[in-house]
Tab-separated table of C-alpha atoms and ligand atoms in Angstrom:
chain	number	residue	atom	x	y	z
I	1	MET	CA	-3.942	22.712	26.608
I	2	SER	CA	-4.173	19.244	25.197
I	3	PHE	CA	-6.351	16.579	26.702
I	4	LYS	CA	-7.477	13.159	25.657
I	5	LEU	CA	-11.071	12.067	25.880
I	6	PRO	CA	-11.193	9.360	28.564
I	7	PHE	CA	-13.107	6.860	26.454
I	8	ILE	CA	-10.476	6.691	23.710
I	9	LYS	CA	-8.418	3.597	24.387
I	10	SER	CA	-4.724	3.445	23.685
I	11	LYS	CA	-3.923	0.927	20.985
I	12	LYS	CA	-0.424	0.448	22.323
I	13	LYS	CA	0.797	-3.071	21.825
I	14	PRO	CA	3.559	-4.568	23.957
I	15	GLU	CA	5.929	-4.632	20.960
I	16	GLY	CA	5.417	-0.979	19.991
I	17	ASP	CA	7.402	1.431	22.186
I	18	THR	CA	5.495	4.595	21.435
I	19	GLU	CA	2.001	5.075	22.697
I	20	ILE	CA	-0.292	5.785	19.790
I	21	ILE	CA	-3.925	6.505	20.278
I	22	ASN	CA	-6.215	6.214	17.291
I	23	VAL	CA	-4.056	4.023	15.090
I	24	PRO	CA	-5.153	4.126	11.409
I	25	ARG	CA	-6.682	0.830	10.322
I	26	HIS	CA	-5.470	1.032	6.725
I	27	VAL	CA	-2.180	2.734	5.789
I	28	ALA	CA	-1.166	3.126	2.140
I	29	ILE	CA	2.396	4.086	1.212
I	30	ILE	CA	3.908	5.384	-2.023
I	31	MET	CA	7.438	4.093	-1.540
I	32	ASP	CA	9.387	6.664	-3.552
I	33	GLY	CA	12.979	7.889	-3.826
I	34	ASN	CA	15.026	4.717	-4.294
I	35	GLY	CA	16.748	6.061	-7.403
I	36	ARG	CA	17.696	9.349	-5.754
I	37	TRP	CA	18.943	7.532	-2.658
I	38	ALA	CA	21.321	5.525	-4.847
I	39	LYS	CA	22.374	8.514	-6.939
I	40	LYS	CA	23.374	10.458	-3.812
I	41	ARG	CA	25.765	7.611	-3.019
I	42	GLY	CA	27.142	7.313	-6.542
I	43	LEU	CA	25.419	3.929	-6.942
I	44	PRO	CA	23.233	2.601	-9.769
I	45	ARG	CA	19.465	3.095	-9.259
I	46	ILE	CA	18.925	-0.593	-8.617
I	47	ALA	CA	21.043	-0.344	-5.457
I	48	GLY	CA	18.285	1.892	-4.076
I	49	HIS	CA	15.600	-0.635	-4.967
I	50	LYS	CA	17.608	-3.379	-3.298
I	51	GLU	CA	17.958	-1.324	-0.121
I	52	GLY	CA	14.239	-0.555	-0.239
I	53	VAL	CA	13.303	-4.238	0.049
I	54	ASP	CA	14.538	-4.511	3.637
I	55	VAL	CA	12.737	-1.295	4.492
I	56	VAL	CA	9.503	-2.945	3.337
I	57	GLN	CA	9.966	-5.662	5.936
I	58	GLN	CA	10.864	-3.149	8.689
I	59	THR	CA	7.680	-1.288	7.823
I	60	VAL	CA	5.660	-4.509	7.980
I	61	ARG	CA	7.079	-5.172	11.451
I	62	THR	CA	6.086	-1.728	12.687
I	63	ALA	CA	2.612	-1.946	11.134
I	64	SER	CA	2.097	-5.329	12.723
I	65	ASN	CA	3.403	-4.187	16.133
I	66	TYR	CA	1.044	-1.243	16.198
I	67	ASN	CA	-1.914	-3.352	15.174
I	68	ILE	CA	-2.523	-1.695	11.814
I	69	LYS	CA	-4.962	-3.910	9.900
I	70	ILE	CA	-4.024	-3.234	6.277
I	71	LEU	CA	-0.769	-1.984	4.759
I	72	THR	CA	-0.978	-1.222	1.036
I	73	LEU	CA	2.407	-0.599	-0.572
I	74	PHE	CA	2.801	0.899	-4.049
I	75	ALA	CA	5.540	-1.275	-5.522
I	76	PHE	CA	5.139	-0.850	-9.303
I	77	SER	CA	2.801	1.385	-11.277
I	78	THR	CA	1.292	0.828	-14.715
I	79	GLU	CA	3.506	3.765	-15.783
I	80	ASN	CA	6.739	2.233	-14.443
I	81	TRP	CA	7.007	0.035	-17.578
I	82	LYS	CA	8.366	3.192	-19.252
I	83	ARG	CA	11.645	2.777	-17.376
I	84	PRO	CA	14.741	1.244	-19.001
I	85	LYS	CA	14.319	-2.496	-19.496
I	86	PRO	CA	17.106	-3.569	-17.105
I	87	GLU	CA	15.542	-1.525	-14.294
I	88	VAL	CA	12.082	-2.997	-14.972
I	89	GLN	CA	13.564	-6.496	-15.023
I	90	PHE	CA	15.277	-5.847	-11.728
I	91	LEU	CA	12.092	-4.511	-10.151
I	92	MET	CA	10.175	-7.581	-11.325
I	93	LYS	CA	12.613	-9.823	-9.473
I	94	LEU	CA	12.108	-8.060	-6.158
I	95	PRO	CA	8.844	-9.697	-5.065
I	96	LYS	CA	10.459	-13.126	-5.310
I	97	GLN	CA	13.563	-11.924	-3.504
I	98	PHE	CA	11.482	-10.296	-0.779
I	99	LEU	CA	9.339	-13.396	-0.293
I	100	ASN	CA	12.294	-15.820	-0.344
I	101	THR	CA	13.861	-13.850	2.474
I	102	TYR	CA	10.849	-12.895	4.537
I	103	LEU	CA	8.034	-15.394	3.981
I	104	PRO	CA	8.953	-17.366	7.131
I	105	GLU	CA	8.780	-14.171	9.193
I	106	LEU	CA	5.500	-13.160	7.554
I	107	MET	CA	4.062	-16.547	8.541
I	108	GLU	CA	5.363	-16.174	12.058
I	109	LYS	CA	3.777	-12.736	12.320
I	110	ASN	CA	0.473	-14.044	10.959
I	111	VAL	CA	0.639	-11.690	7.939
I	112	ARG	CA	-1.525	-12.328	4.874
I	113	VAL	CA	-0.120	-11.333	1.483
I	114	GLU	CA	-2.396	-9.965	-1.253
I	115	THR	CA	-1.961	-7.816	-4.340
I	116	ILE	CA	-3.917	-5.281	-6.310
I	117	GLY	CA	-3.197	-4.427	-9.940
I	118	ARG	CA	-3.001	-6.260	-13.237
I	119	PHE	CA	-1.650	-9.611	-12.268
I	120	ASP	CA	-1.962	-11.455	-15.587
I	121	THR	CA	0.651	-9.423	-17.468
I	122	LEU	CA	3.434	-9.806	-14.878
I	123	PRO	CA	6.387	-12.066	-15.769
I	124	SER	CA	5.621	-15.673	-14.831
I	125	GLN	CA	8.390	-15.912	-12.201
I	126	THR	CA	7.010	-12.862	-10.434
I	127	LYS	CA	3.476	-14.233	-10.577
I	128	GLU	CA	4.515	-17.642	-9.266
I	129	ALA	CA	6.367	-16.236	-6.262
I	130	ILE	CA	3.443	-13.999	-5.342
I	131	GLN	CA	0.851	-16.709	-5.926
I	132	ASP	CA	2.790	-19.058	-3.693
I	133	ALA	CA	2.918	-16.446	-0.899
I	134	LYS	CA	-0.793	-15.686	-1.250
I	135	GLU	CA	-1.583	-19.370	-1.000
I	136	LYS	CA	0.667	-19.994	2.006
I	137	THR	CA	-0.561	-16.974	3.939
I	138	LYS	CA	-4.246	-17.102	2.990
I	139	ASN	CA	-5.434	-18.283	6.410
I	140	ASN	CA	-3.392	-15.737	8.382
I	141	ASP	CA	-5.581	-13.170	10.054
I	142	GLY	CA	-3.065	-10.619	11.294
I	143	LEU	CA	-1.853	-7.698	9.153
I	144	LEU	CA	-2.979	-7.734	5.518
I	145	LEU	CA	0.098	-6.859	3.437
I	146	ASN	CA	-1.295	-5.662	0.152
I	147	PHE	CA	1.173	-4.943	-2.669
I	148	ALA	CA	0.029	-2.646	-5.451
I	149	ILE	CA	1.963	-4.108	-8.338
I	150	ASN	CA	1.360	-3.223	-11.966
I	151	TYR	CA	-1.293	-1.001	-10.446
I	152	GLY	CA	-2.796	2.187	-11.884
I	153	GLY	CA	-5.831	3.959	-10.475
I	154	ARG	CA	-7.219	4.889	-13.894
I	155	ASP	CA	-6.627	1.407	-15.218
I	156	GLU	CA	-8.467	0.009	-12.217
I	157	ILE	CA	-11.482	2.215	-12.917
I	158	ILE	CA	-11.511	1.274	-16.617
I	159	GLN	CA	-11.320	-2.440	-15.779
I	160	ALA	CA	-14.184	-1.982	-13.337
I	161	VAL	CA	-16.328	-0.212	-15.927
I	162	LYS	CA	-15.657	-2.949	-18.488
I	163	LYS	CA	-16.607	-5.707	-16.081
I	164	MET	CA	-19.690	-3.832	-14.976
I	165	THR	CA	-20.815	-3.135	-18.531
I	166	LYS	CA	-20.572	-6.840	-19.365
I	167	GLU	CA	-22.732	-7.682	-16.378
I	168	ILE	CA	-25.284	-5.077	-17.392
I	169	GLU	CA	-25.372	-6.546	-20.935
I	170	ASN	CA	-25.889	-10.028	-19.466
I	171	ASN	CA	-28.642	-8.738	-17.176
I	172	GLN	CA	-26.562	-9.645	-14.123
I	173	LEU	CA	-26.596	-6.062	-12.925
I	174	ASN	CA	-29.379	-3.530	-12.987
I	175	ILE	CA	-27.980	-0.065	-13.734
I	176	GLU	CA	-30.551	1.481	-11.400
I	177	GLU	CA	-28.931	-0.363	-8.504
I	178	LEU	CA	-25.500	1.094	-9.170
I	179	ASP	CA	-24.238	3.286	-6.358
I	180	GLU	CA	-20.825	4.030	-4.804
I	181	ASN	CA	-20.862	0.868	-2.722
I	182	GLU	CA	-21.787	-1.321	-5.646
I	183	PHE	CA	-19.140	0.294	-7.864
I	184	SER	CA	-16.454	-0.368	-5.226
I	185	ASN	CA	-17.119	-4.073	-5.633
I	186	TYR	CA	-15.683	-3.942	-9.158
I	187	LEU	CA	-12.367	-2.467	-8.034
I	188	TYR	CA	-9.253	-4.451	-7.108
I	189	THR	CA	-9.852	-3.276	-3.546
I	190	LYS	CA	-13.302	-4.856	-3.206
I	191	ASN	CA	-13.716	-6.037	0.393
I	192	LEU	CA	-11.054	-3.581	1.598
I	193	GLU	CA	-11.894	-0.481	3.563
I	194	ASP	CA	-10.470	2.770	2.172
I	195	PRO	CA	-7.064	3.911	3.462
I	196	ASP	CA	-7.128	6.163	6.525
I	197	LEU	CA	-3.602	7.427	5.994
I	198	LEU	CA	-1.516	7.859	2.844
I	199	ILE	CA	2.233	8.343	3.201
I	200	ARG	CA	4.523	9.369	0.341
I	201	THR	CA	8.260	9.495	0.780
I	202	SER	CA	10.895	11.422	-1.220
I	203	GLY	CA	9.341	14.896	-1.187
I	204	GLU	CA	7.040	14.435	-4.177
I	205	ARG	CA	3.520	15.613	-3.470
I	206	ARG	CA	1.404	13.819	-5.990
I	207	LEU	CA	-0.606	10.631	-6.270
I	208	SER	CA	1.044	9.270	-9.427
I	209	ASN	CA	-2.154	7.382	-10.269
I	210	PHE	CA	-2.422	5.602	-6.905
I	211	LEU	CA	-5.840	4.600	-5.500
I	212	LEU	CA	-7.708	7.456	-7.157
I	213	TRP	CA	-11.135	6.279	-6.038
I	214	GLN	CA	-10.159	5.001	-2.595
I	215	LEU	CA	-8.260	8.076	-1.374
I	216	ALA	CA	-11.296	10.383	-1.538
I	217	TYR	CA	-11.273	11.019	2.238
I	218	THR	CA	-7.833	9.738	3.215
I	219	GLU	CA	-5.448	11.840	5.312
I	220	PHE	CA	-2.170	12.592	3.468
I	221	TRP	CA	1.301	12.760	5.018
I	222	PHE	CA	4.391	13.666	3.011
I	223	THR	CA	8.034	13.428	3.996
I	224	ASP	CA	11.291	14.345	2.255
I	225	VAL	CA	12.850	11.146	3.575
I	226	LEU	CA	13.756	8.782	0.722
I	227	TRP	CA	12.236	5.289	0.887
I	228	PRO	CA	15.499	3.457	1.776
I	229	ASP	CA	15.811	5.813	4.784
I	230	PHE	CA	12.231	5.293	5.977
I	231	ARG	CA	12.954	4.077	9.511
I	232	GLU	CA	10.446	3.190	12.191
I	233	GLU	CA	10.825	6.681	13.733
I	234	VAL	CA	9.597	8.261	10.514
I	235	PHE	CA	6.621	5.918	10.300
I	236	ILE	CA	5.785	6.756	13.919
I	237	GLN	CA	5.986	10.489	13.134
I	238	ALA	CA	3.307	9.908	10.507
I	239	LEU	CA	1.167	7.902	12.929
I	240	LYS	CA	1.542	10.602	15.595
I	241	ASP	CA	0.501	13.234	13.090
I	242	TYR	CA	-2.542	11.192	12.098
I	243	GLU	CA	-3.537	10.971	15.764
I	244	ASN	CA	-4.442	14.656	15.741
I	245	ARG	CA	-6.271	14.828	12.422
I	246	LYS	CA	-9.913	15.796	12.546
I	247	ARG	CA	-11.788	13.862	9.898
I	248	ARG	CA	-15.079	15.458	8.994
I	249	TYR	CA	-16.107	13.758	5.745
I	250	GLY	CA	-17.937	16.891	4.727
I	251	GLY	CA	-19.780	17.177	8.007
I	252	ILE	CA	-19.070	19.627	10.806
Q	1	IPE	C1	10.391	4.171	-6.046
Q	1	IPE	O1	11.601	4.788	-6.265
Q	1	IPE	C2	10.341	2.769	-6.587
Q	1	IPE	C3	9.497	2.606	-7.783
Q	1	IPE	C4	8.821	3.533	-8.364
Q	1	IPE	C5	9.441	1.287	-8.369
Q	1	IPE	P1	12.000	5.449	-7.650
Q	1	IPE	O2	12.633	4.421	-8.496
Q	1	IPE	O3	10.843	6.126	-8.259
Q	1	IPE	O4	13.080	6.495	-7.173
Q	1	IPE	P2	13.240	7.990	-7.663
Q	1	IPE	O5	11.892	8.644	-7.492
Q	1	IPE	O6	13.662	7.946	-9.086
Q	1	IPE	O7	14.263	8.572	-6.753
Q	2	IPE	C1	5.137	6.085	-7.936
Q	2	IPE	O1	6.434	6.529	-8.025
Q	2	IPE	C2	5.081	4.609	-8.151
Q	2	IPE	C3	5.650	3.780	-7.093
Q	2	IPE	C4	6.150	4.204	-5.962
Q	2	IPE	C5	5.651	2.373	-7.338
Q	2	IPE	P1	7.060	7.123	-9.371
Q	2	IPE	O2	8.448	7.471	-9.051
Q	2	IPE	O3	6.831	6.165	-10.464
Q	2	IPE	O4	6.163	8.404	-9.618
Q	2	IPE	P2	6.459	9.726	-10.460
Q	2	IPE	O5	6.929	9.299	-11.809
Q	2	IPE	O6	7.514	10.479	-9.720
Q	2	IPE	O7	5.168	10.469	-10.474
Q	3	MG	MG1	10.071	7.974	-8.091
């Protein structure tokens, strides 16, 4: 028998068709499988990346409709520089392309754009497009669309330790005061709550250096669906699955 506790309110929004109780506040997604999607169709890998851009916006729409607060999307890892140069160059053009197409809709939907990762070493065109979107959307208080770009979990931790060590040397931080909360303030995700739900597409079941610190108690959901095929129904399947998770955080 399944029953719902009466005091749990449905978070259904008028725009979302499916009733979802207990919507995760922060969803993180490893958008994987673009290359395989293209290969299956006899297309070059970049065709998969191109297709994946529109899926990002569809996913933003769903997240916004269901009142998710934060959507963190893994767009480019610190390891993805290993790929052939033309592919990397293509990937670096996508943020601009995405924002040129969808910034008006993001504004209309009250979405705020942010990024995590090493921003300084991105190509200047990529940086400018993102900076412009951050600036234009900074007062929006709907969904926070957070792109992990040039992001690596280990790199993030190293950067945090470096910054912290400097502050200790300058007597700005007392080592005795360091705890988990304080350490979190040195990460790219400072001010962000940890993800409730992590989704990875394409059948791979690994983190690939994503949010190593932040995913400590996150619920994981994997699907074989390739990113360019990630339709709203698949996202909703993940949200429905999350609905029934029992999070104990080590308690009983
Ligand atoms: C995800 O798709 C996009 C990025 C990592 C930038 P992939 O490009 O990794 O696609 P597959 O995994 O090779 O199919
Ligand atoms: C993870 O996917 C990175 C992004 C989705 C941006 P990869 O395709 O790079 O991961 P691996 O190489 O399969 O672990
Ligand atoms: Mg991949």
